[in-house]
mmCIF file of C-alpha atoms and ligand atoms in Angstrom:
data_model
loop_
_atom_site.group_PDB
_atom_site.id
_atom_site.type_symbol
_atom_site.label_atom_id
_atom_site.label_comp_id
_atom_site.label_asym_id
_atom_site.label_seq_id
_atom_site.Cartn_x
_atom_site.Cartn_y
_atom_site.Cartn_z
ATOM 1 C CA MET A 1438 19.234 -26.818 -20.867
ATOM 2 C CA ARG A 1439 20.373 -30.154 -22.134
ATOM 3 C CA VAL A 1440 18.967 -30.928 -25.599
ATOM 4 C CA GLU A 1441 18.372 -34.646 -26.130
ATOM 5 C CA LEU A 1442 17.268 -34.503 -29.735
ATOM 6 C CA SER A 1443 18.092 -32.084 -32.511
ATOM 7 C CA VAL A 1444 16.103 -32.202 -35.743
ATOM 8 C CA VAL A 1445 18.115 -30.727 -38.633
ATOM 9 C CA VAL A 1446 16.088 -29.576 -41.548
ATOM 10 C CA PRO A 1447 17.730 -28.143 -44.714
ATOM 11 C CA MET A 1448 15.384 -25.695 -46.536
ATOM 12 C CA PHE A 1449 15.703 -24.037 -49.898
ATOM 13 C CA ASN A 1450 12.725 -21.913 -51.064
ATOM 14 C CA GLU A 1451 10.314 -24.090 -49.175
ATOM 15 C CA GLU A 1452 7.636 -21.408 -48.347
ATOM 16 C CA ALA A 1453 4.913 -23.575 -49.874
ATOM 17 C CA VAL A 1454 5.506 -26.614 -47.705
ATOM 18 C CA LEU A 1455 6.848 -25.139 -44.524
ATOM 19 C CA PRO A 1456 3.489 -24.611 -42.738
ATOM 20 C CA LEU A 1457 2.361 -28.125 -43.561
ATOM 21 C CA PHE A 1458 5.704 -29.513 -42.409
ATOM 22 C CA VAL A 1459 5.625 -27.731 -39.144
ATOM 23 C CA GLU A 1460 1.997 -28.719 -38.557
ATOM 24 C CA ARG A 1461 3.034 -32.414 -38.733
ATOM 25 C CA LEU A 1462 6.472 -32.165 -37.101
ATOM 26 C CA ARG A 1463 5.574 -30.232 -33.996
ATOM 27 C CA PRO A 1464 2.988 -32.610 -32.489
ATOM 28 C CA VAL A 1465 5.354 -35.542 -33.005
ATOM 29 C CA LEU A 1466 8.165 -33.696 -31.212
ATOM 30 C CA ASP A 1467 6.025 -32.381 -28.402
ATOM 31 C CA ARG A 1468 4.961 -35.972 -27.682
ATOM 32 C CA ILE A 1469 8.366 -37.639 -28.070
ATOM 33 C CA GLY A 1470 9.379 -37.540 -24.377
ATOM 34 C CA ALA A 1471 12.734 -35.831 -24.878
ATOM 35 C CA THR A 1472 13.945 -32.230 -24.832
ATOM 36 C CA TYR A 1473 14.468 -31.149 -28.396
ATOM 37 C CA GLU A 1474 15.472 -28.331 -30.767
ATOM 38 C CA VAL A 1475 14.621 -27.981 -34.390
ATOM 39 C CA VAL A 1476 17.546 -26.539 -36.416
ATOM 40 C CA ALA A 1477 15.949 -25.118 -39.539
ATOM 41 C CA VAL A 1478 18.791 -24.334 -41.975
ATOM 42 C CA ASP A 1479 17.682 -21.746 -44.499
ATOM 43 C CA ASP A 1480 19.952 -22.537 -47.445
ATOM 44 C CA GLY A 1481 19.952 -18.966 -48.851
ATOM 45 C CA SER A 1482 16.239 -19.015 -49.858
ATOM 46 C CA GLY A 1483 14.999 -16.154 -51.842
ATOM 47 C CA ASP A 1484 11.396 -16.613 -51.011
ATOM 48 C CA LEU A 1485 9.368 -16.202 -47.766
ATOM 49 C CA THR A 1486 11.074 -19.146 -46.034
ATOM 50 C CA ALA A 1487 13.140 -16.875 -43.760
ATOM 51 C CA ALA A 1488 10.351 -14.680 -42.859
ATOM 52 C CA THR A 1489 7.971 -17.580 -42.146
ATOM 53 C CA LEU A 1490 10.577 -19.184 -39.912
ATOM 54 C CA GLN A 1491 11.128 -16.029 -37.940
ATOM 55 C CA ARG A 1492 7.272 -15.770 -37.434
ATOM 56 C CA MET A 1493 6.984 -19.418 -36.333
ATOM 57 C CA LYS A 1494 9.820 -18.996 -33.894
ATOM 58 C CA ARG A 1495 7.726 -16.606 -31.819
ATOM 59 C CA THR A 1496 5.349 -19.354 -30.880
ATOM 60 C CA TRP A 1497 7.674 -22.242 -30.921
ATOM 61 C CA PRO A 1498 10.590 -21.757 -28.636
ATOM 62 C CA GLU A 1499 12.221 -25.062 -29.676
ATOM 63 C CA LEU A 1500 12.669 -23.725 -33.241
ATOM 64 C CA ARG A 1501 16.137 -22.458 -34.035
ATOM 65 C CA VAL A 1502 16.888 -20.822 -37.344
ATOM 66 C CA LEU A 1503 20.231 -20.917 -39.084
ATOM 67 C CA ARG A 1504 20.686 -18.889 -42.238
ATOM 68 C CA LEU A 1505 23.405 -19.503 -44.806
ATOM 69 C CA ARG A 1506 24.613 -16.561 -46.775
ATOM 70 C CA THR A 1507 24.199 -18.203 -50.157
ATOM 71 C CA ASN A 1508 22.539 -21.312 -51.549
ATOM 72 C CA SER A 1509 25.223 -23.820 -50.683
ATOM 73 C CA GLY A 1510 23.438 -27.063 -51.470
ATOM 74 C CA HIS A 1511 21.563 -29.782 -49.622
ATOM 75 C CA GLN A 1512 24.726 -31.474 -48.197
ATOM 76 C CA ALA A 1513 26.311 -28.220 -47.098
ATOM 77 C CA ALA A 1514 23.078 -27.140 -45.418
ATOM 78 C CA ILE A 1515 22.894 -30.474 -43.543
ATOM 79 C CA SER A 1516 26.569 -30.026 -42.523
ATOM 80 C CA ALA A 1517 25.904 -26.544 -41.180
ATOM 81 C CA GLY A 1518 22.986 -27.857 -39.168
ATOM 82 C CA LEU A 1519 25.000 -30.786 -37.768
ATOM 83 C CA VAL A 1520 27.818 -28.460 -36.601
ATOM 84 C CA ALA A 1521 25.301 -26.165 -34.807
ATOM 85 C CA ALA A 1522 23.051 -28.799 -33.318
ATOM 86 C CA ARG A 1523 23.436 -29.544 -29.577
ATOM 87 C CA GLY A 1524 21.464 -32.732 -29.146
ATOM 88 C CA ASP A 1525 22.652 -36.103 -27.862
ATOM 89 C CA TRP A 1526 20.804 -37.482 -30.908
ATOM 90 C CA MET A 1527 20.476 -35.785 -34.225
ATOM 91 C CA VAL A 1528 18.148 -36.492 -37.044
ATOM 92 C CA THR A 1529 18.262 -35.033 -40.540
ATOM 93 C CA ILE A 1530 15.036 -34.716 -42.384
ATOM 94 C CA ASP A 1531 13.832 -33.051 -45.614
ATOM 95 C CA ALA A 1532 11.309 -30.249 -45.348
ATOM 96 C CA ASP A 1533 8.987 -31.470 -48.026
ATOM 97 C CA LEU A 1534 7.274 -34.246 -46.012
ATOM 98 C CA GLN A 1535 8.676 -36.964 -48.230
ATOM 99 C CA ASP A 1536 10.280 -38.300 -45.003
ATOM 100 C CA PRO A 1537 7.394 -38.808 -42.507
ATOM 101 C CA PRO A 1538 8.217 -36.975 -39.207
ATOM 102 C CA GLU A 1539 6.405 -39.743 -37.221
ATOM 103 C CA VAL A 1540 9.301 -42.119 -37.995
ATOM 104 C CA ILE A 1541 11.569 -39.910 -35.880
ATOM 105 C CA ALA A 1542 9.943 -41.305 -32.688
ATOM 106 C CA GLU A 1543 10.541 -44.894 -33.934
ATOM 107 C CA MET A 1544 14.198 -44.028 -34.737
ATOM 108 C CA LEU A 1545 14.739 -42.654 -31.236
ATOM 109 C CA ASP A 1546 13.213 -45.717 -29.779
ATOM 110 C CA VAL A 1547 15.334 -48.065 -31.882
ATOM 111 C CA GLY A 1548 18.478 -46.064 -31.079
ATOM 112 C CA ARG A 1549 17.934 -46.258 -27.334
ATOM 113 C CA ARG A 1550 16.716 -49.878 -27.259
ATOM 114 C CA GLU A 1551 19.269 -51.427 -29.535
ATOM 115 C CA ARG A 1552 22.159 -49.227 -28.436
ATOM 116 C CA VAL A 1553 23.211 -48.334 -31.925
ATOM 117 C CA ASP A 1554 24.670 -45.088 -33.067
ATOM 118 C CA VAL A 1555 23.112 -44.738 -36.506
ATOM 119 C CA ILE A 1556 19.499 -45.415 -37.508
ATOM 120 C CA TYR A 1557 18.996 -45.274 -41.241
ATOM 121 C CA GLY A 1558 15.670 -44.467 -42.726
ATOM 122 C CA VAL A 1559 15.276 -46.919 -45.511
ATOM 123 C CA ARG A 1560 12.678 -46.326 -48.238
ATOM 124 C CA THR A 1561 10.643 -49.532 -48.609
ATOM 125 C CA ASP A 1562 8.304 -47.976 -51.089
ATOM 126 C CA ARG A 1563 9.283 -45.423 -53.611
ATOM 127 C CA SER A 1564 6.269 -45.758 -55.857
ATOM 128 C CA THR A 1565 5.551 -42.109 -55.400
ATOM 129 C CA ASP A 1566 8.865 -41.068 -56.967
ATOM 130 C CA THR A 1567 9.007 -40.703 -60.722
ATOM 131 C CA ALA A 1568 10.311 -43.620 -62.764
ATOM 132 C CA PHE A 1569 13.320 -41.452 -63.726
ATOM 133 C CA LYS A 1570 14.140 -40.683 -60.126
ATOM 134 C CA ARG A 1571 13.735 -44.324 -59.083
ATOM 135 C CA GLY A 1572 15.848 -45.535 -62.048
ATOM 136 C CA THR A 1573 18.733 -43.087 -61.502
ATOM 137 C CA ALA A 1574 18.647 -43.663 -57.737
ATOM 138 C CA LYS A 1575 18.942 -47.417 -58.171
ATOM 139 C CA LEU A 1576 21.832 -46.990 -60.591
ATOM 140 C CA PHE A 1577 23.469 -44.594 -58.053
ATOM 141 C CA TYR A 1578 23.301 -46.928 -55.119
ATOM 142 C CA ARG A 1579 24.285 -50.055 -56.992
ATOM 143 C CA THR A 1580 27.285 -48.389 -58.756
ATOM 144 C CA MET A 1581 28.447 -46.711 -55.579
ATOM 145 C CA ARG A 1582 28.380 -49.928 -53.607
ATOM 146 C CA ARG A 1583 30.349 -51.634 -56.342
ATOM 147 C CA ILE A 1584 33.059 -49.157 -57.072
ATOM 148 C CA SER A 1585 33.536 -47.531 -53.633
ATOM 149 C CA GLY A 1586 33.215 -50.588 -51.421
ATOM 150 C CA VAL A 1587 31.243 -48.475 -49.031
ATOM 151 C CA ASP A 1588 28.545 -50.670 -47.527
ATOM 152 C CA ALA A 1589 25.863 -47.958 -47.811
ATOM 153 C CA PRO A 1590 22.369 -49.277 -47.211
ATOM 154 C CA VAL A 1591 20.483 -49.304 -50.459
ATOM 155 C CA ASP A 1592 17.645 -46.699 -50.623
ATOM 156 C CA ALA A 1593 18.830 -44.832 -47.531
ATOM 157 C CA GLY A 1594 18.864 -41.093 -48.346
ATOM 158 C CA ASP A 1595 19.533 -38.337 -45.859
ATOM 159 C CA PHE A 1596 16.719 -39.242 -43.399
ATOM 160 C CA ARG A 1597 18.725 -40.726 -40.584
ATOM 161 C CA MET A 1598 19.293 -40.410 -36.877
ATOM 162 C CA MET A 1599 22.849 -40.238 -35.454
ATOM 163 C CA SER A 1600 24.359 -40.239 -32.020
ATOM 164 C CA ARG A 1601 26.567 -37.316 -30.885
ATOM 165 C CA ALA A 1602 29.717 -39.418 -31.320
ATOM 166 C CA THR A 1603 28.748 -40.077 -34.976
ATOM 167 C CA VAL A 1604 28.085 -36.444 -35.658
ATOM 168 C CA ASP A 1605 31.335 -35.379 -33.981
ATOM 169 C CA ALA A 1606 33.156 -37.819 -36.217
ATOM 170 C CA VAL A 1607 31.405 -36.463 -39.376
ATOM 171 C CA ASN A 1608 32.097 -32.812 -38.281
ATOM 172 C CA ALA A 1609 35.792 -33.569 -37.889
ATOM 173 C CA LEU A 1610 36.124 -34.558 -41.531
ATOM 174 C CA PRO A 1611 36.760 -32.069 -44.371
ATOM 175 C CA SER A 1612 33.405 -30.773 -45.514
ATOM 176 C CA HIS A 1613 34.347 -30.065 -49.193
ATOM 177 C CA GLY A 1614 32.296 -32.238 -51.553
ATOM 178 C CA ARG A 1615 30.999 -34.226 -48.641
ATOM 179 C CA VAL A 1616 28.243 -36.756 -49.348
ATOM 180 C CA ILE A 1617 26.891 -37.541 -45.853
ATOM 181 C CA ARG A 1618 25.035 -40.651 -46.870
ATOM 182 C CA LEU A 1619 28.389 -42.294 -47.903
ATOM 183 C CA VAL A 1620 30.516 -40.728 -45.158
ATOM 184 C CA VAL A 1621 28.393 -42.132 -42.357
ATOM 185 C CA PRO A 1622 28.627 -45.861 -43.345
ATOM 186 C CA THR A 1623 32.391 -45.574 -43.717
ATOM 187 C CA LEU A 1624 32.744 -44.487 -40.136
ATOM 188 C CA GLY A 1625 31.597 -48.008 -39.107
ATOM 189 C CA PHE A 1626 29.405 -47.097 -36.094
ATOM 190 C CA PRO A 1627 26.863 -49.825 -35.054
ATOM 191 C CA SER A 1628 23.684 -49.211 -36.969
ATOM 192 C CA ALA A 1629 20.119 -50.265 -37.457
ATOM 193 C CA SER A 1630 17.448 -49.268 -39.970
ATOM 194 C CA VAL A 1631 13.815 -48.313 -39.907
ATOM 195 C CA GLY A 1632 11.698 -48.773 -43.026
ATOM 196 C CA TYR A 1633 9.372 -46.050 -44.196
ATOM 197 C CA ARG A 1634 7.152 -45.214 -47.142
ATOM 198 C CA ARG A 1635 8.478 -42.300 -49.162
ATOM 199 C CA ASP A 1636 5.602 -40.014 -49.712
ATOM 200 C CA GLU A 1637 5.117 -37.455 -52.472
ATOM 201 C CA ARG A 1638 6.383 -33.899 -51.902
ATOM 202 C CA ALA A 1639 3.498 -32.234 -50.000
ATOM 203 C CA ALA A 1640 3.808 -28.819 -51.799
ATOM 204 C CA GLY A 1641 6.205 -26.809 -53.945
ATOM 205 C CA SER A 1642 8.593 -28.338 -56.386
ATOM 206 C CA SER A 1643 11.820 -30.352 -56.219
ATOM 207 C CA LYS A 1644 14.932 -28.260 -55.429
ATOM 208 C CA TYR A 1645 17.100 -30.958 -56.946
ATOM 209 C CA PRO A 1646 17.403 -30.325 -60.657
ATOM 210 C CA LEU A 1647 19.410 -32.588 -62.830
ATOM 211 C CA GLY A 1648 22.559 -30.351 -62.398
ATOM 212 C CA LYS A 1649 22.551 -30.802 -58.618
ATOM 213 C CA MET A 1650 21.953 -34.519 -59.044
ATOM 214 C CA LEU A 1651 24.906 -34.804 -61.325
ATOM 215 C CA ARG A 1652 27.092 -32.812 -58.858
ATOM 216 C CA LEU A 1653 26.121 -35.188 -56.068
ATOM 217 C CA THR A 1654 26.918 -38.209 -58.214
ATOM 218 C CA LEU A 1655 30.320 -36.725 -59.207
ATOM 219 C CA ASP A 1656 31.113 -35.880 -55.612
ATOM 220 C CA SER A 1657 30.097 -39.418 -54.548
ATOM 221 C CA ILE A 1658 32.252 -41.105 -57.161
ATOM 222 C CA THR A 1659 35.348 -38.894 -56.933
ATOM 223 C CA GLY A 1660 35.101 -38.709 -53.114
ATOM 224 C CA PHE A 1661 34.746 -42.416 -52.476
ATOM 225 C CA SER A 1662 36.374 -44.251 -55.365
ATOM 226 C CA GLN A 1663 39.507 -44.353 -57.352
ATOM 227 C CA ALA A 1664 38.002 -46.862 -59.792
ATOM 228 C CA PRO A 1665 37.574 -44.245 -62.546
ATOM 229 C CA LEU A 1666 41.229 -43.456 -62.440
ATOM 230 C CA ARG A 1667 41.938 -47.127 -62.916
ATOM 231 C CA PHE A 1668 39.447 -47.226 -65.832
ATOM 232 C CA ALA A 1669 41.564 -44.620 -67.375
ATOM 233 C CA THR A 1670 44.680 -46.814 -66.975
ATOM 234 C CA TRP A 1671 42.897 -49.864 -68.419
ATOM 235 C CA PHE A 1672 41.531 -47.916 -71.341
ATOM 236 C CA GLY A 1673 44.986 -46.520 -72.022
ATOM 237 C CA LEU A 1674 46.592 -49.980 -71.789
ATOM 238 C CA SER A 1675 44.133 -51.781 -74.035
ATOM 239 C CA GLY A 1676 44.295 -48.874 -76.459
ATOM 240 C CA PHE A 1677 48.047 -49.301 -76.622
ATOM 241 C CA VAL A 1678 47.722 -53.066 -77.248
ATOM 242 C CA LEU A 1679 45.195 -52.375 -79.914
ATOM 243 C CA ALA A 1680 47.377 -49.771 -81.582
ATOM 244 C CA PHE A 1681 50.338 -52.194 -81.609
ATOM 245 C CA ALA A 1682 48.145 -54.887 -83.255
ATOM 246 C CA MET A 1683 47.094 -52.253 -85.837
ATOM 247 C CA LEU A 1684 50.702 -51.361 -86.474
ATOM 248 C CA VAL A 1685 51.574 -55.068 -87.089
ATOM 249 C CA LEU A 1686 48.599 -55.324 -89.453
ATOM 250 C CA ALA A 1687 49.607 -52.227 -91.350
ATOM 251 C CA VAL A 1688 53.079 -53.504 -91.769
ATOM 252 C CA VAL A 1689 51.786 -56.836 -93.077
ATOM 253 C CA ARG A 1690 49.434 -54.969 -95.461
ATOM 254 C CA LYS A 1691 52.297 -52.858 -96.694
ATOM 255 C CA LEU A 1692 54.433 -55.872 -97.388
ATOM 256 C CA GLU A 1693 51.505 -57.361 -99.373
ATOM 257 C CA GLY A 1694 51.458 -54.159 -101.399
ATOM 258 C CA ASP A 1695 47.997 -53.045 -100.240
ATOM 259 C CA ALA A 1696 48.763 -49.729 -98.497
ATOM 260 C CA VAL A 1697 46.217 -47.207 -99.531
ATOM 261 C CA SER A 1698 42.913 -48.839 -98.671
ATOM 262 C CA GLY A 1699 41.449 -48.665 -95.171
ATOM 263 C CA TRP A 1700 41.468 -44.896 -94.531
ATOM 264 C CA PRO A 1701 37.960 -45.038 -92.929
ATOM 265 C CA SER A 1702 39.285 -47.311 -90.244
ATOM 266 C CA THR A 1703 42.203 -44.959 -89.701
ATOM 267 C CA VAL A 1704 39.853 -42.045 -89.227
ATOM 268 C CA VAL A 1705 37.700 -44.026 -86.795
ATOM 269 C CA ILE A 1706 40.693 -45.227 -84.820
ATOM 270 C CA VAL A 1707 42.185 -41.715 -84.534
ATOM 271 C CA ALA A 1708 38.819 -40.188 -83.543
ATOM 272 C CA GLY A 1709 38.172 -42.953 -81.096
ATOM 273 C CA PHE A 1710 41.517 -42.608 -79.360
ATOM 274 C CA ALA A 1711 41.228 -38.842 -79.255
ATOM 275 C CA GLY A 1712 37.845 -39.291 -77.563
ATOM 276 C CA LEU A 1713 39.264 -41.774 -75.058
ATOM 277 C CA GLN A 1714 42.186 -39.475 -74.200
ATOM 278 C CA LEU A 1715 39.791 -36.613 -73.580
ATOM 279 C CA LEU A 1716 37.674 -38.838 -71.425
ATOM 280 C CA CYS A 1717 40.686 -39.857 -69.337
ATOM 281 C CA LEU A 1718 41.804 -36.130 -69.067
ATOM 282 C CA GLY A 1719 38.280 -35.310 -67.881
ATOM 283 C CA ILE A 1720 38.472 -38.004 -65.212
ATOM 284 C CA LEU A 1721 41.851 -36.703 -64.066
ATOM 285 C CA GLY A 1722 40.384 -33.158 -64.089
ATOM 286 C CA GLU A 1723 37.572 -34.112 -61.690
ATOM 287 C CA TYR A 1724 40.027 -35.443 -59.141
ATOM 288 C CA VAL A 1725 42.507 -32.567 -59.629
ATOM 289 C CA GLY A 1726 39.682 -30.145 -59.260
ATOM 290 C CA ARG A 1727 38.735 -31.757 -55.985
ATOM 291 C CA ILE A 1728 42.256 -31.481 -54.681
ATOM 292 C CA HIS A 1729 42.413 -27.861 -55.878
ATOM 293 C CA ALA A 1730 39.114 -26.924 -54.201
ATOM 294 C CA SER A 1731 40.120 -28.450 -50.898
ATOM 295 C CA LEU A 1732 43.570 -26.766 -51.032
ATOM 296 C CA GLN A 1733 41.751 -23.370 -51.142
ATOM 297 C CA GLY A 1734 40.456 -24.223 -47.683
ATOM 298 C CA ARG A 1735 37.303 -22.283 -48.288
ATOM 299 C CA PRO A 1736 34.390 -23.366 -46.180
ATOM 300 C CA THR A 1737 31.474 -24.861 -48.090
ATOM 301 C CA TYR A 1738 29.081 -22.530 -46.426
ATOM 302 C CA TYR A 1739 28.908 -19.275 -44.344
ATOM 303 C CA VAL A 1740 26.501 -19.102 -41.490
ATOM 304 C CA ALA A 1741 25.041 -15.558 -41.690
ATOM 305 C CA TYR A 1742 22.738 -15.864 -38.736
ATOM 306 C CA ASP A 1743 21.979 -18.178 -35.843
ATOM 307 C CA SER A 1744 18.797 -17.363 -33.881
ATOM 308 C CA LEU A 1745 20.263 -19.064 -30.729
ATOM 309 C CA ILE A 1746 23.248 -16.724 -30.721
ATOM 310 C CA ALA A 1747 21.111 -13.731 -31.595
ATOM 311 C CA ASP A 1748 18.644 -14.546 -28.792
ATOM 312 C CA GLN A 1749 21.492 -14.722 -26.303
ATOM 313 C CA GLY A 1750 22.523 -11.253 -27.375
ATOM 314 C CA GLY A 1751 25.600 -12.386 -29.141
ATOM 315 C CA ARG A 1752 26.829 -11.390 -32.538
ATOM 316 C CA SER A 1753 25.232 -13.829 -34.952
ATOM 317 C CA GLY A 1754 27.723 -15.337 -37.299
ATOM 318 C CA PRO A 1755 29.957 -18.294 -37.643
ATOM 319 C CA THR A 1756 29.427 -20.702 -34.776
ATOM 320 C CA SER A 1757 32.432 -22.924 -35.243
ATOM 321 C CA GLY A 1758 35.619 -23.648 -37.123
ATOM 322 C CA GLU A 1759 33.523 -25.177 -39.865
ATOM 323 C CA ALA A 1760 32.113 -21.836 -40.911
ATOM 324 C CA LEU A 1761 34.925 -19.260 -40.672
ATOM 325 C CA LEU A 1762 34.855 -15.644 -41.565
ATOM 326 C CA PRO A 1763 36.635 -15.004 -44.878
ATOM 327 C CA SER A 1764 39.523 -13.203 -43.051
ATOM 328 C CA GLU A 1765 40.032 -16.131 -40.708
ATOM 329 C CA THR A 1766 40.002 -18.483 -43.681
ATOM 330 C CA ALA A 1767 42.937 -16.704 -45.161
ATOM 331 C CA THR A 1768 45.063 -17.347 -42.105
ATOM 332 C CA ARG A 1769 44.200 -21.013 -41.885
ATOM 333 C CA HIS A 1770 46.863 -23.349 -43.043
ATOM 334 C CA PRO A 1771 45.760 -24.952 -46.367
ATOM 335 C CA SER A 1772 46.859 -28.465 -45.328
ATOM 336 C CA ALA A 1773 44.353 -28.329 -42.508
ATOM 337 C CA GLU A 1774 41.821 -29.624 -45.085
ATOM 338 C CA PHE A 1775 43.566 -32.933 -45.442
HETATM 339 N N1 LIG B 2113 17.588 -28.386 -50.334
HETATM 340 C C1 LIG B 2113 18.555 -27.434 -49.742
HETATM 341 N N2 LIG B 2113 19.360 -26.780 -50.639
HETATM 342 C C2 LIG B 2113 19.385 -27.108 -51.998
HETATM 343 C C3 LIG B 2113 18.483 -28.014 -52.516
HETATM 344 C C4 LIG B 2113 17.564 -28.641 -51.623
HETATM 345 O O1 LIG B 2113 18.568 -27.161 -48.562
HETATM 346 O O2 LIG B 2113 20.198 -26.462 -52.710
HETATM 347 C C5 LIG B 2113 16.664 -28.972 -49.388
HETATM 348 C C6 LIG B 2113 15.216 -28.929 -49.755
HETATM 349 O O3 LIG B 2113 14.645 -27.687 -49.310
HETATM 350 C C7 LIG B 2113 14.662 -30.132 -49.124
HETATM 351 C C8 LIG B 2113 15.774 -31.162 -49.212
HETATM 352 O O4 LIG B 2113 16.951 -30.413 -49.418
HETATM 353 O O5 LIG B 2113 14.277 -29.982 -47.776
HETATM 354 C C9 LIG B 2113 15.590 -32.107 -50.359
HETATM 355 O O6 LIG B 2113 15.302 -31.428 -51.599
HETATM 356 P P1 LIG B 2113 14.163 -31.890 -52.558
HETATM 357 O O7 LIG B 2113 13.030 -32.416 -51.789
HETATM 358 O O8 LIG B 2113 13.855 -30.742 -53.485
HETATM 359 O O9 LIG B 2113 14.878 -33.024 -53.373
HETATM 360 P P2 LIG B 2113 14.175 -34.279 -54.051
HETATM 361 O O10 LIG B 2113 13.315 -34.934 -52.936
HETATM 362 O O11 LIG B 2113 13.341 -33.787 -55.146
HETATM 363 O O12 LIG B 2113 15.316 -35.093 -54.432
HETATM 364 MG MG1 LIG B 2114 12.059 -34.135 -51.768
#
């Protein structure tokens, strides 16, 4: 059977919101006038998410369950779903009802009517997000636009519809440290956007603690911009000029016979430059770490189970080159990541 629409939903410990989500999503999809599948990616949940999904599958044949072996993160979970999804169109949506499922119908409409490949869901109203989330998000989008040159739509998260061609292009790229919301605009496919109101999380709590937010930010910066490396160069250069000026000043002072005074400024300068050097080393380390991780060639996630394969009587496990078994990974040439 040809699948016209795949809905990819990453889920991490979402037992609280799952029934509410399905209750709202299913009627929208049943009425959408296209054959569909829902690819629920269970990102290594430790709660009842997996059991609930299995139960729901019995009465909802279009539901397909993909389980990752460990919690691999939001972006990796979406990546796993996009590799497995079979649709002509694919939409990625959060499970917490912050992205209204009703908008999917509108996106499909726009995609077909305007003949575009990507339809971004753009948050027109974020008043339900906390001030901290809004502030950091604004800083993130502004900074990324400026330093990466990626023309990512402001306030577009991971609620978006993509054509098969777009998803094939995304899947072909290395998945390590992938930030899908920045990768997609760089591909340059024709796009449109649909505005929506970002609602409050319907139940449960955020699965994006500060640590994960920082990881996403670091991946975004180091993955899409070399500006920080240039900062380091400029810091170093201006430090050198400053040090030279200080040297001249010290010589002049010495000649004037005023050599001892000024040790506080010396301490400040030494400490300041030590700090700057460590900062620059840290920046370098981030990039080197990225190179190192992709050289390992380890997949960013392992698919432990795919209900589609299990239902067909096959061995459930990796469904594509993106999610290799560990033994297969070892034989893959490292440079394949680049
Ligand atoms: N999520 C995931 N793996 C993670 C963290 C989050 O699959 O490690 C999923 C989560 O279940 C939800 C979506 O990603 O469907 C967005 O997460 P959340 O709503 O907690 O983030 P927030 O809206 O608070 O930024
Ligand atoms: Mg959320």
